[in-house]
Each structure stands twice: as structure tokens, then as C-alpha cells.
Coordinates of C-alpha atoms and ligand atoms in Angstrom, one line a residue:
X1 CA 179.9 -12.0 173.8
X2 CA 180.4 -9.3 176.2
X3 CA 182.1 -10.4 179.1
X4 CA 184.3 -13.0 178.0
X5 CA 187.1 -11.8 181.0
X6 CA 189.8 -11.7 177.7
X7 CA 187.2 -9.0 176.4
X8 CA 187.7 -6.8 179.9
X9 CA 191.8 -7.3 180.7
X10 CA 195.2 -5.9 179.3
X11 CA 197.2 -9.0 178.7
X12 CA 201.1 -8.2 179.3
X13 CA 203.1 -10.8 177.3
X14 CA 206.6 -12.0 179.2
X15 CA 209.6 -13.4 177.9
X16 CA 210.5 -14.9 180.8
X17 CA 214.6 -15.0 179.3
X18 CA 214.7 -11.7 180.1
X19 CA 212.2 -10.2 182.6
X20 CA 214.0 -11.5 186.6
X21 CA 216.5 -13.5 187.2
X22 CA 216.1 -14.6 190.4
X23 CA 219.5 -16.9 190.7
X24 CA 222.0 -15.2 189.6
X25 CA 222.9 -17.1 186.7
X26 CA 221.8 -14.5 184.1
X27 CA 218.9 -15.8 183.0
X28 CA 215.4 -14.6 183.7
X29 CA 213.1 -17.5 185.2
X30 CA 209.6 -18.4 187.2
X31 CA 210.8 -17.6 190.1
X32 CA 211.8 -14.1 189.1
X33 CA 208.8 -13.4 187.8
X34 CA 207.2 -14.0 191.0
X35 CA 209.7 -11.5 192.6
X36 CA 207.8 -8.6 190.4
X37 CA 203.8 -9.6 190.3
X38 CA 203.2 -6.8 192.8
X39 CA 204.3 -4.6 189.4
X40 CA 202.3 -6.5 187.6
X41 CA 199.0 -5.2 189.9
X42 CA 200.1 -2.5 190.7
X43 CA 199.9 -1.7 187.1
X44 CA 197.0 -3.2 186.3
X45 CA 197.4 -5.4 184.0
X46 CA 194.7 -8.5 184.3
X47 CA 196.3 -11.2 182.3
X48 CA 199.7 -13.0 181.2
X49 CA 200.6 -14.3 178.1
X50 CA 203.8 -16.7 179.1
X51 CA 205.8 -17.0 176.2
X52 CA 207.6 -20.8 176.2
X53 CA 208.9 -21.7 180.1
X54 CA 209.0 -25.9 178.6
X55 CA 211.6 -28.1 178.5
X56 CA 214.0 -27.0 175.3
X57 CA 216.9 -26.8 173.6
X58 CA 216.7 -23.3 173.0
X59 CA 217.6 -23.2 169.2
X60 CA 214.9 -21.1 169.3
X61 CA 214.5 -19.9 172.5
X62 CA 211.6 -21.8 173.3
X63 CA 209.8 -22.6 170.3
X64 CA 211.0 -25.9 170.0
X65 CA 210.1 -27.9 172.8
X66 CA 211.4 -31.1 174.2
X67 CA 208.7 -32.1 176.8
X68 CA 205.7 -30.5 176.9
X69 CA 204.8 -30.5 180.8
X70 CA 207.9 -30.1 182.0
X71 CA 209.6 -26.9 183.4
X72 CA 212.6 -26.1 181.5
X73 CA 215.8 -26.1 183.9
X74 CA 217.4 -22.9 183.6
X75 CA 213.2 -21.4 184.4
X76 CA 212.8 -23.5 187.5
X77 CA 210.6 -26.3 189.0
X78 CA 206.7 -27.2 188.1
X79 CA 206.6 -26.4 191.8
X80 CA 207.4 -23.0 190.9
X81 CA 204.9 -23.0 188.0
X82 CA 202.4 -24.2 190.3
X83 CA 203.5 -21.3 192.6
X84 CA 203.6 -18.6 189.7
X85 CA 199.9 -19.7 188.8
X86 CA 199.0 -19.1 192.4
X87 CA 200.3 -15.9 193.1
X88 CA 198.8 -14.6 189.7
X89 CA 195.3 -15.5 190.3
X90 CA 195.8 -14.4 194.1
X91 CA 196.8 -10.8 192.0
X92 CA 192.8 -11.9 189.9
X93 CA 195.5 -12.0 187.4
X94 CA 194.6 -14.8 184.2
X95 CA 197.6 -16.8 182.7
X96 CA 197.2 -18.0 179.6
X97 CA 200.5 -20.1 178.1
X98 CA 202.3 -19.9 175.3
X99 CA 201.8 -23.7 172.9
X100 CA 203.9 -24.4 170.0
X101 CA 202.3 -27.5 168.3
X102 CA 203.4 -26.6 164.4
X103 CA 205.9 -28.6 165.6
X104 CA 208.2 -30.0 168.2
X105 CA 212.2 -29.8 169.2
X106 CA 213.9 -32.4 166.9
X107 CA 214.8 -33.7 170.4
X108 CA 211.7 -34.6 171.8
X109 CA 211.0 -38.2 172.2
X110 CA 208.2 -38.6 169.6
X111 CA 210.9 -37.5 166.7
X112 CA 213.9 -39.7 168.3
X113 CA 211.1 -42.4 167.8
X114 CA 210.3 -41.1 164.5
X115 CA 213.6 -41.0 162.8
X116 CA 214.2 -44.3 164.0
X117 CA 212.9 -46.4 161.1
X118 CA 210.1 -45.9 158.7
X119 CA 208.2 -48.3 160.7
X120 CA 208.1 -46.9 164.0
X121 CA 204.1 -45.6 165.5
X122 CA 206.0 -42.4 166.0
X123 CA 207.0 -42.2 162.3
X124 CA 203.5 -40.2 161.2
X125 CA 204.0 -38.1 163.8
X126 CA 205.7 -35.9 161.4
X127 CA 205.9 -35.0 158.2
X128 CA 208.9 -37.5 156.7
X129 CA 208.9 -37.8 152.1
X130 CA 211.1 -39.7 149.8
X131 CA 213.3 -37.0 148.0
X132 CA 213.5 -36.5 144.3
X133 CA 216.1 -37.1 141.9
X134 CA 218.4 -36.7 145.2
X135 CA 216.5 -33.4 146.0
X136 CA 214.4 -32.3 148.6
X137 CA 210.8 -33.0 148.2
X138 CA 209.7 -30.0 146.8
X139 CA 211.0 -26.4 146.7
X140 CA 209.6 -25.2 149.5
X141 CA 211.8 -22.5 151.3
X142 CA 211.5 -22.6 155.7
X143 CA 211.1 -19.3 158.1
X144 CA 214.4 -20.1 159.1
X145 CA 216.5 -21.8 156.6
X146 CA 216.8 -21.9 152.2
X147 CA 215.0 -25.1 152.4
X148 CA 212.4 -25.9 154.7
X149 CA 213.5 -29.4 154.6
X150 CA 216.2 -31.6 155.7
X151 CA 217.8 -34.7 155.0
X152 CA 217.8 -37.6 157.7
X153 CA 221.0 -40.9 156.7
X154 CA 219.0 -43.3 158.9
X155 CA 215.9 -43.9 157.1
X156 CA 217.6 -41.9 153.9
X157 CA 214.5 -39.6 153.8
X158 CA 213.8 -35.7 154.0
X159 CA 211.6 -34.4 157.3
X160 CA 209.4 -31.4 157.2
X161 CA 210.5 -27.9 158.7
X162 CA 208.5 -25.1 158.2
X163 CA 211.5 -23.3 160.8
X164 CA 214.3 -24.7 161.4
X165 CA 216.0 -28.2 161.0
X166 CA 215.7 -28.4 164.7
X167 CA 212.2 -27.6 164.6
X168 CA 210.7 -30.5 162.3
X169 CA 206.3 -29.7 161.2
X170 CA 204.0 -32.0 163.5
X171 CA 201.8 -34.2 161.3
X172 CA 198.6 -32.8 162.4
X173 CA 197.2 -35.4 159.8
X174 CA 197.4 -38.1 162.2
X175 CA 195.0 -38.5 164.7
X176 CA 197.2 -40.1 167.5
X177 CA 199.8 -37.3 167.2
X178 CA 196.6 -34.8 167.6
X179 CA 195.0 -36.6 170.4
X180 CA 198.2 -36.1 172.0
X181 CA 197.8 -32.9 171.9
X182 CA 194.4 -32.5 173.0
X183 CA 195.6 -34.5 176.1
X184 CA 198.5 -32.3 176.7
X185 CA 196.5 -29.3 176.6
X186 CA 194.0 -30.5 179.0
X187 CA 196.1 -31.9 181.6
X188 CA 197.7 -27.6 181.1
X189 CA 193.9 -26.7 181.7
X190 CA 193.6 -29.0 185.2
X191 CA 196.4 -27.3 186.8
X192 CA 194.6 -23.8 185.9
X193 CA 195.1 -22.3 183.4
X194 CA 193.7 -20.1 181.3
X195 CA 193.7 -20.3 178.0
X196 CA 196.8 -20.3 175.5
X197 CA 198.7 -18.0 172.4
X198 CA 198.5 -21.0 169.9
X199 CA 202.1 -20.3 167.9
X200 CA 201.9 -20.2 164.3
X201 CA 198.3 -22.0 164.5
X202 CA 197.3 -21.4 160.8
X203 CA 199.6 -23.7 159.6
X204 CA 199.3 -27.0 160.8
X205 CA 197.4 -28.4 158.6
X206 CA 199.5 -28.6 154.7
X207 CA 198.1 -29.3 151.6
X208 CA 198.1 -33.1 151.8
X209 CA 200.1 -33.5 147.9
X210 CA 202.9 -30.7 149.3
X211 CA 202.7 -29.6 145.6
X212 CA 206.1 -26.7 144.7
X213 CA 205.3 -23.7 145.2
X214 CA 206.2 -20.8 142.1
X215 CA 208.8 -20.1 140.9
X216 CA 213.0 -20.8 141.0
X217 CA 214.3 -22.6 143.5
X218 CA 213.8 -22.2 147.1
X219 CA 210.5 -20.9 147.2
X220 CA 207.8 -20.0 150.4
X221 CA 204.9 -21.6 149.3
X222 CA 202.1 -20.2 151.8
X223 CA 199.7 -20.8 150.0
X224 CA 200.4 -24.6 150.2
X225 CA 200.8 -24.8 154.1
X226 CA 198.2 -21.5 155.5
X227 CA 194.8 -21.6 156.7
X228 CA 194.4 -24.5 154.8
X229 CA 190.6 -26.6 154.5
X230 CA 192.0 -28.8 157.4
X231 CA 193.0 -26.3 159.8
X232 CA 189.0 -25.5 160.6
X233 CA 188.9 -29.2 161.1
X234 CA 192.0 -29.5 163.4
X235 CA 190.3 -26.2 165.2
X236 CA 187.2 -27.6 166.1
X237 CA 188.4 -30.5 167.2
X238 CA 190.6 -28.8 169.8
X239 CA 187.8 -26.6 170.7
X240 CA 185.6 -29.8 171.2
X241 CA 188.0 -32.0 173.4
X242 CA 190.0 -29.2 175.0
X243 CA 188.2 -26.0 175.6
X244 CA 184.6 -26.7 176.1
X245 CA 183.2 -25.6 179.0
X246 CA 185.5 -24.1 180.5
X247 CA 185.6 -20.9 181.0
X248 CA 188.9 -20.0 179.3
X249 CA 190.9 -18.1 175.8
X250 CA 192.9 -19.4 172.8
X251 CA 194.5 -16.4 170.9
X252 CA 195.6 -17.6 167.7
X253 CA 198.7 -16.2 166.1
X254 CA 197.7 -16.2 162.6
X255 CA 200.3 -15.9 159.9
X256 CA 198.7 -15.3 156.9
X257 CA 195.4 -13.7 157.8
X258 CA 193.7 -11.0 156.3
X259 CA 190.5 -9.2 156.6
X260 CA 189.2 -11.7 153.9
X261 CA 189.7 -15.0 156.0
X262 CA 189.9 -14.2 160.1
X263 CA 186.2 -14.8 160.0
X264 CA 187.0 -18.5 159.2
X265 CA 188.6 -18.9 162.6
X266 CA 187.2 -16.0 164.7
X267 CA 183.4 -16.0 163.3
X268 CA 181.6 -18.9 164.9
X269 CA 183.7 -19.2 168.9
X270 CA 184.2 -22.3 167.5
X271 CA 188.1 -22.5 167.1
X272 CA 189.8 -19.5 168.0
X273 CA 188.5 -16.5 170.6
X274 CA 191.2 -14.2 169.7
X275 CA 193.9 -13.9 166.5
X276 CA 197.0 -11.9 166.4
X277 CA 197.3 -10.2 162.4
X278 CA 200.2 -9.3 161.2
X279 CA 199.2 -6.1 158.7
X280 CA 200.5 -3.0 161.0
X281 CA 203.6 -5.3 161.6
X282 CA 204.7 -5.9 158.0
X283 CA 203.6 -2.7 156.4
X284 CA 207.2 -0.9 157.1
X285 CA 208.5 -4.2 154.9
X286 CA 209.3 -3.5 151.1
X287 CA 208.8 -7.6 150.3
X288 CA 210.9 -8.8 153.1
X289 CA 210.8 -7.6 156.8
X290 CA 214.6 -6.6 156.3
X291 CA 214.0 -3.6 153.4
X292 CA 212.5 -1.2 156.0
X293 CA 210.5 1.7 154.4
X294 CA 209.2 4.4 156.2
X295 CA 206.4 4.9 158.3
X296 CA 203.3 5.3 156.1
X297 CA 200.1 7.2 158.4
X298 CA 197.1 6.9 155.8
X299 CA 197.7 2.8 155.4
X300 CA 197.9 2.5 159.3
X301 CA 194.8 4.0 159.0
X302 CA 193.2 1.9 156.2
X303 CA 194.7 -1.0 158.1
X304 CA 193.1 0.0 161.6
X305 CA 190.0 0.5 160.2
X306 CA 189.8 -2.2 158.2
X307 CA 190.8 -5.1 160.7
X308 CA 188.0 -2.8 163.2
X309 CA 185.0 -3.6 160.8
X310 CA 186.5 -7.2 159.3
X311 CA 185.8 -8.8 162.7
X312 CA 184.2 -8.5 165.8
X313 CA 187.3 -8.1 168.9
X314 CA 190.6 -7.3 167.0
X315 CA 193.4 -7.6 169.4
X316 CA 195.7 -4.8 170.0
X317 CA 199.4 -4.7 170.0
X318 CA 202.4 -2.6 169.1
X319 CA 204.8 -5.4 169.2
X320 CA 205.8 -9.0 170.8
X321 CA 209.1 -11.1 171.0
X322 CA 209.7 -11.0 167.6
X323 CA 209.3 -7.6 166.4
X324 CA 211.9 -4.8 166.8
X325 CA 210.8 -2.1 170.1
X326 CA 207.4 -0.1 169.2
X327 CA 209.3 3.3 169.7
X328 CA 211.6 2.9 167.6
X329 CA 209.6 1.8 165.0
X330 CA 206.8 3.6 164.7
X331 CA 207.3 6.7 167.8
X332 CA 210.3 8.7 168.0
X333 CA 213.7 8.7 169.2
X334 CA 215.2 11.8 168.0
X335 CA 214.6 13.0 171.9
X336 CA 214.0 12.3 175.3
X337 CA 211.3 14.4 175.1
X338 CA 209.5 12.9 171.7
X339 CA 210.5 9.7 173.3
X340 CA 208.6 9.9 175.8
X341 CA 205.5 11.9 173.9
X342 CA 205.8 9.3 171.3
X343 CA 205.2 5.7 173.2
X344 CA 202.2 7.8 175.4
X345 CA 201.1 8.2 172.1
X346 CA 201.0 5.2 170.3
X347 CA 200.0 3.5 173.9
X348 CA 196.7 5.8 173.0
X349 CA 196.6 5.6 169.8
X350 CA 196.3 1.4 170.0
X351 CA 195.1 0.5 173.0
X352 CA 191.6 2.8 173.1
X353 CA 190.7 0.6 169.8
X354 CA 187.7 -2.1 170.0
X355 CA 189.4 -5.2 171.0
X356 CA 191.5 -6.4 173.5
X357 CA 195.4 -4.8 174.0
X358 CA 198.3 -7.0 174.5
X359 CA 201.3 -5.4 176.0
X360 CA 204.9 -6.4 175.9
X361 CA 207.3 -6.3 178.4
X362 CA 209.2 -2.9 178.4
X363 CA 207.0 -1.2 176.3
X364 CA 205.5 0.5 179.4
X365 CA 209.0 2.3 180.0
X366 CA 209.6 2.8 176.3
X367 CA 212.7 0.4 175.9
X368 CA 214.2 1.4 172.8
X369 CA 216.3 -1.2 170.2
X370 CA 219.5 -2.0 171.1
X371 CA 222.6 -0.8 169.3
X372 CA 223.4 -3.9 167.9
X373 CA 227.2 -3.5 166.3
X374 CA 228.7 -7.4 166.9
X375 CA 227.5 -10.8 165.7
X376 CA 228.9 -12.0 169.4
X377 CA 226.1 -10.0 170.7
X378 CA 223.6 -11.5 168.8
X379 CA 221.3 -14.6 170.2
X380 CA 218.5 -15.0 167.9
X381 CA 218.3 -17.3 165.2
X382 CA 216.5 -16.2 162.7
X383 CA 219.0 -12.7 162.6
X384 CA 222.8 -14.9 163.1
X385 CA 220.7 -17.4 160.1
X386 CA 220.3 -14.5 158.0
X387 CA 223.8 -13.0 158.5
X388 CA 225.5 -16.3 157.6
X389 CA 223.5 -16.2 154.5
X390 CA 224.0 -12.4 153.8
X391 CA 227.9 -12.8 154.9
X392 CA 228.2 -16.0 152.0
X393 CA 226.0 -13.7 149.6
X394 CA 228.2 -10.3 150.3
X395 CA 225.4 -8.5 151.4
X396 CA 226.5 -7.6 155.3
X397 CA 226.1 -4.8 155.1
X398 CA 222.1 -5.1 154.2
X399 CA 221.8 -7.9 156.3
X400 CA 222.9 -5.1 159.3
X401 CA 220.4 -2.2 158.4
X402 CA 217.8 -5.3 158.9
X403 CA 219.0 -6.5 162.2
X404 CA 219.7 -3.5 163.9
X405 CA 216.2 -2.3 162.7
X406 CA 214.4 -5.3 162.5
X407 CA 216.0 -7.9 164.6
X408 CA 213.9 -10.2 167.2
X409 CA 216.6 -9.7 169.7
X410 CA 215.9 -5.5 170.1
X411 CA 212.5 -7.1 172.2
X412 CA 214.7 -9.3 174.2
X413 CA 217.4 -7.3 175.9
X414 CA 216.9 -8.0 180.0
X415 CA 213.5 -5.8 180.9
X416 CA 215.3 -2.4 182.5
X417 CA 214.0 -2.4 186.4
X418 CA 216.5 0.1 188.0
X419 CA 220.0 2.3 187.6
X420 CA 221.8 -1.0 189.7
X421 CA 224.3 -3.3 187.8
X422 CA 222.4 -5.3 184.9
X423 CA 219.3 -2.7 185.3
X424 CA 218.9 -5.4 188.2
X425 CA 217.4 -7.7 186.0
X426 CA 221.0 -9.8 187.5
X427 CA 223.4 -10.1 189.5
X428 CA 224.6 -12.1 187.5
X429 CA 226.2 -11.8 183.5
X430 CA 223.1 -11.4 181.5
X431 CA 222.5 -14.1 178.6
X432 CA 221.9 -10.8 176.1
X433 CA 223.0 -7.6 176.8
X434 CA 221.0 -5.5 178.3
X435 CA 220.8 -1.9 176.4
X436 CA 222.9 0.8 177.7
X437 CA 220.3 2.8 178.5
X438 CA 219.1 1.4 181.2
X439 CA 220.3 4.2 184.0
X440 CA 218.2 6.7 182.0
X441 CA 214.9 4.2 180.9
X442 CA 214.2 1.9 183.8
X443 CA 211.2 1.2 186.0
X444 CA 212.4 2.7 189.2
X445 CA 212.5 6.0 187.6
X446 CA 209.4 5.6 185.5
X447 CA 207.5 4.7 189.3
X448 CA 208.7 8.2 190.4
X449 CA 208.0 10.6 187.8
X450 CA 204.3 11.3 187.4
X451 CA 204.8 12.5 183.8
X452 CA 206.3 9.1 182.8
X453 CA 205.5 6.9 180.1
X454 CA 205.2 4.2 183.1
X455 CA 202.9 6.1 184.8
X456 CA 201.0 7.4 181.9
X457 CA 200.1 3.7 180.9
X458 CA 199.4 3.0 184.2
X459 CA 196.4 5.4 183.8
X460 CA 195.7 4.4 180.7
X461 CA 194.8 1.1 181.8
X462 CA 192.6 1.9 184.5
X463 CA 190.8 4.5 182.0
X464 CA 189.9 1.4 179.9
X465 CA 189.5 -0.6 182.7
X466 CA 186.7 1.8 183.8
X467 CA 185.1 2.7 180.6
X468 CA 182.2 1.0 179.2
X469 CA 182.0 3.2 176.1
X470 CA 186.2 2.5 175.5
X471 CA 185.5 -1.7 176.1
X472 CA 182.5 -1.9 173.7
X473 CA 181.5 1.5 172.0
X474 CA 181.7 0.7 168.0
X475 CA 184.8 2.6 166.3
X476 CA 184.1 5.0 163.8
X477 CA 187.6 7.1 161.7
X478 CA 187.4 10.2 161.9
X479 CA 189.7 12.2 159.7
X480 CA 190.2 9.7 156.9
X481 CA 192.9 12.1 155.1
X482 CA 194.6 14.2 157.3
X483 CA 198.5 13.9 156.7
X484 CA 198.9 13.4 160.5
X485 CA 196.3 12.3 163.0
X486 CA 195.1 9.7 163.5
X487 CA 191.8 10.1 164.9
X488 CA 189.2 8.0 165.9
X489 CA 185.7 8.2 167.7
X490 CA 184.7 5.3 170.1
X491 CA 180.8 5.5 171.1
X492 CA 178.7 3.4 173.3
X493 CA 174.8 3.8 174.5
X494 CA 174.8 7.5 172.4
X495 CA 178.3 8.4 174.6
X496 CA 181.7 9.0 172.8
X497 CA 185.4 9.2 173.3
X498 CA 187.3 11.2 171.0
X499 CA 191.1 9.9 170.5
X500 CA 193.4 12.2 168.5
X501 CA 197.0 11.6 168.2
X502 CA 199.4 13.7 165.8
X503 CA 201.8 10.7 164.1
X504 CA 203.8 13.6 162.8
X505 CA 207.5 15.1 164.3
X506 CA 205.4 18.6 163.5
X507 CA 202.4 20.3 164.9
X508 CA 199.1 19.9 163.7
X509 CA 196.0 21.8 164.2
X510 CA 192.8 20.4 166.2
X511 CA 190.1 19.8 164.6
X512 CA 187.0 21.6 166.8
X513 CA 185.0 18.3 167.0
X514 CA 187.5 16.8 169.1
X515 CA 187.2 18.8 172.1
X516 CA 185.7 18.1 175.0
X517 CA 186.5 16.8 178.4
X518 CA 189.9 15.9 178.4
X519 CA 190.0 12.4 179.9
X520 CA 194.7 12.1 178.9
X521 CA 196.6 14.3 177.0
X522 CA 200.2 15.1 176.0
X523 CA 201.5 17.8 173.5
X524 CA 198.0 18.9 173.5
X525 CA 198.6 23.2 173.2
X526 CA 195.1 24.7 173.2
X527 CA 193.9 23.8 169.7
X528 CA 197.4 22.7 168.6
X529 CA 198.8 19.8 169.0
X530 CA 203.1 19.0 169.2
X531 CA 205.1 16.4 167.3
X532 CA 203.5 13.6 168.7
X533 CA 201.3 15.0 170.4
X534 CA 197.9 13.3 172.0
X535 CA 194.3 14.1 173.1
X536 CA 191.3 12.1 174.0
X537 CA 188.2 13.6 175.5
X538 CA 184.6 12.8 177.0
X539 CA 182.2 13.7 174.5
X540 CA 180.2 16.8 175.6
Ligands
TEU601 O1 206.5 -16.6 165.0 C1 206.4 -16.9 163.8 C2 206.4 -16.5 162.9 O2 206.6 -16.3 161.7 C3 207.4 -15.4 163.1 O3 209.1 -16.5 162.4 C4 207.9 -14.3 162.9 O4 207.0 -13.4 161.3 C5 209.0 -13.7 162.0 O5 210.1 -14.0 163.5 C6 209.2 -12.2 162.2 O6 210.2 -12.0 161.7 C7 205.9 -17.4 166.3 C8 206.8 -17.4 167.2 O7 206.7 -16.0 168.2 C9 208.5 -17.1 167.1 O8 209.6 -16.5 168.4 C10 209.0 -18.4 166.5 O9 210.7 -18.3 166.5 C11 208.2 -19.1 165.6 O10 207.2 -19.1 165.7 C12 208.9 -20.9 165.4 O11 208.1 -21.4 166.2
CA602 CA1 217.8 -17.2 186.3

């Protein structure tokens, strides 16, 4: 529906552990975010996606929730949260929380009860099965571990975890469990939050028979746990019991979504409002994400075009806390000039499409991947597990190449605020190292430089916020076969904006139909686009 607030604002994703530390313990916190609210307002974003801040043992950096209604101690208190929410709303910035309800922490009181005995009232809040001939109930592997099952001596059964053994999957087939989740969501809504990002929401319904995947050994089998029929029933129930009647939104992290099944969850507004698809995030991985292949512009155009046509309203993003830094991955860091220009070009290419833009902290200053060299620099369970298995299998070099190019810690190094020690993130020892390039790449110096990526982001956000064409216009891909240029037209009420981006490290001639009143540009030299140059024009 035109006019929904979540269609007219840029979202800014905050990974609180790495955003701003306020008490010198080296860990970002809620008071630290409060210190930076004026920066967010200055930038022009209209909503914040706050990664999990709930009580957690941090096996997966907060994506293993121990108490859905208690703030993680190192992040602060519920009073700090209330102050943050108030501070955002005073600045007309909405807040959506990250909700992880496919699984909880194994330290959640429900799981502690559930594993006590088979007759416990909470037993069926999780997915327990007998083993088969002393082995796991089926051959599923998980995202983070060889097997998706762990054995519990106490009750001599196995429990399912699609992620780590400290993240047992909740049993959405259990009505009482669902109701407890819905009640919790409503209590957060009653506190005034404006919506939720739903973590791996597309896998909450499993094939009840839990059948084996096809293959030998442990097999990743999303055909048995992604986009299952019951998913739609659970999402509709959630919509009716939690979202209906509120001016709110929910965006699903819909792993395994595609252009064919996407409308089944966002088509009629009775389930999700928005979804994150991962076709772009997956396009530079051959088989597994760790096997990086070069960026393919024609593939990129095909994906963008397909998604702009498949659903009415997309999310637009280049990264998040699970992905490497976009300028290192899709732009160029061959020189400072190319890092700056390519970061701007990526923003123009993505955030002027039809949909809601989601920025990830630090992309607005062109933060880059981190030059990791040692295991003790890593914090992410996904990379640490990969390295441990690779060391066992003699594939350490392969693993390190993958971690350096795609490891999630690349996106989790502290926000670079200025050129003081630890980039102004903390007066203590940061929980993860700060990227050594912070003296040159930081908010303070970028604010002083009108040609900086940061000032460009602010200009681009203002342009889109003020443009009916860029908000509501339709999308038409131009120059589909061009080997260097990604060009498209947005048209609304017979007025058009042209966007033309050079994704290559060579010069590219500008097609004349792109010429017109220049709204944004960098590296546009007459009828030529320099490497990673781009131009945004309003049709005459
Ligand atoms: O991510 C879901 C997910 O699939 C990720 O594991 C992602 O695909 C992968 O890391 C890319 O390499 C969500 C959260 O965003 C992630 O941080 C959590 O680790 C995960 O769920 C479990 O909650
Ligand atoms: Ca702190």
C-alpha cells in the first residue's frame, strides 16, 4: 500500500556490540547508540533495525536468546532501552527489533525445563526424537555444525538445531509455544516498538516426518524445513494476533526464498510486509559461500530485474552483519579514489531501485573487510567452526581464504567514528579489533569532506526521500547486454529518472539517452563514465 511508513524511509541496521561503547568495557551498548542518535538524524535515515539486544550467552552473538524480555547485561538495562526508543521517536526515527524465534538459547528457561524429562510441560516446545540405531534421527546437517542433532543423556533423545547446538529449534507445531511467542511480541509492541526483523523466519515449519535429505553422510536439506506449508499458517496467525491493527511492519529474513515462492509470504499483506532475498548475497559463491567467484554483472542485472518484477516491493541492501563489507566485495579497494567512487556507485545502483533501502552500519563511510591473519582475531562461531573442521580435514588455506573474503567478522569490527584510539568506538579494549585503516576511514573526517562517501549517502538519502519518482516509480532495465553498465529508468506519472553505473574498472561511453539534468554523479566526464563512475539524471 502506498504511504506505508516503511516504504518511505531508509532503514539503518545497527549491530549494537560494535556501534558505540559508552562505559569503556569494549562492548557497544544502548547508551552508546543514544550518543549517536543525532548522527542518524543528520544522515537522514528514518528507521533503525536493531540487532538482538536480549539476554543471551552470546554463543551466536545474541542470536541465541536466553530471555526475550530482558536486555543483555553488557548492552545495558530496560530503562536504557526505553530511553533509546524515546530518543529515536523524538527524532521521528522508527525502531524495529530483531526477533529470533526459529530457535532460542539452550539456556532459555523453556529449554532447561524441556530437557528435564519427557513429560515436562515444556518438552514439546522443542523438537526431540529417538535416535536411529544409535545415530541421529535423520541425516540433516546444520548451518553451523556437521549434524543438526545433539544427543541429550538425561532423557536419551536427540534435539534439533539448524544452527549451533546452543540454539535448539523451537517447535512451532506446539500451539502453547506459539502463543507464548505472540504474547511476547505484543508486549514489545505495547512498549512502542514499530516492528520486527524476523530471523530465518522461513524455516520455522519443518516437515513433520523429518525425512532424510538425499545424499550420503550429513546432508543440508532445506527442502524439508524451508517454506513448508505450515509456515503460512503460522505467519497468518502471527499477523492476526500481533500485527493487525497496529501501524507496524515486519520484514522476514526468508532464507531459501526465490522469485517463485516470494509472493506466498508478501503477496497479500497477510503474512510478511517485506522480505530479504539472498540471490545477490549468494551470487559470488560457487556452491558454498566460502568458494568465492568473481562478480558477474550480467547475472547481477538478471537478478535485480527478476526481483523488481517478481514482487511489488523489495528490500534493497548490499550487506548486513552476516556479510562481508560491500565495497570490498562488490566495489574496488585498489585505490582510495576507487574505494570512494565505487562505494558511491554501489549506493546509487542499489538505493534508487524500487523498494525499501536497508543500510548496514559503516557502509556509509565505505568501511572495508578486515585483514584477519590469526584465529584469535576471530569471534564468529560460523568462521571458528569452519576453521576447526578445515584444520581437521587439512583445508586450512581454503578456510582462511573464505574467512577473509566472506567471514561475518568482516562486518562486525567496530564502527569507525574518528581517528582517536580505537576509532572513538571505545576507551577500553574492543571486543574485536578495529580495522587498522580507521585513521583514514571514519565518520569525523568524512563529515569534513564534501566529496566523501558519507556526504554522498546523505545527499542520496535526501534525493530519494524527496522524490515521488524514486519512491513510487516503476523499474525498467536499460542496456541489458552492456558488459560494463548497469542502467535503469524509474518512471512515475510520465516523469523519469535515469540511473547509469559503471561496474567495471575501465572507462565506458555514456549512452546518450541517459543524458539530462544531473542529479548525482561521480566519474562522469562528458560522455564518458570513468571506472566505477555513475550518473543519475532527470529526463528532460
Ligand atoms: O542468519 C541466517 C543465516 O542463514 C545465516 O547463517 C547466513 O545465511 C549465513 O551466516 C551466511 O553465511 C540469521 C542471522 O542473521 C545470523 O546472524 C544468525 O547467526 C542466524 O540467523 C542464526 O540465528
Ligand atoms: Ca559498553
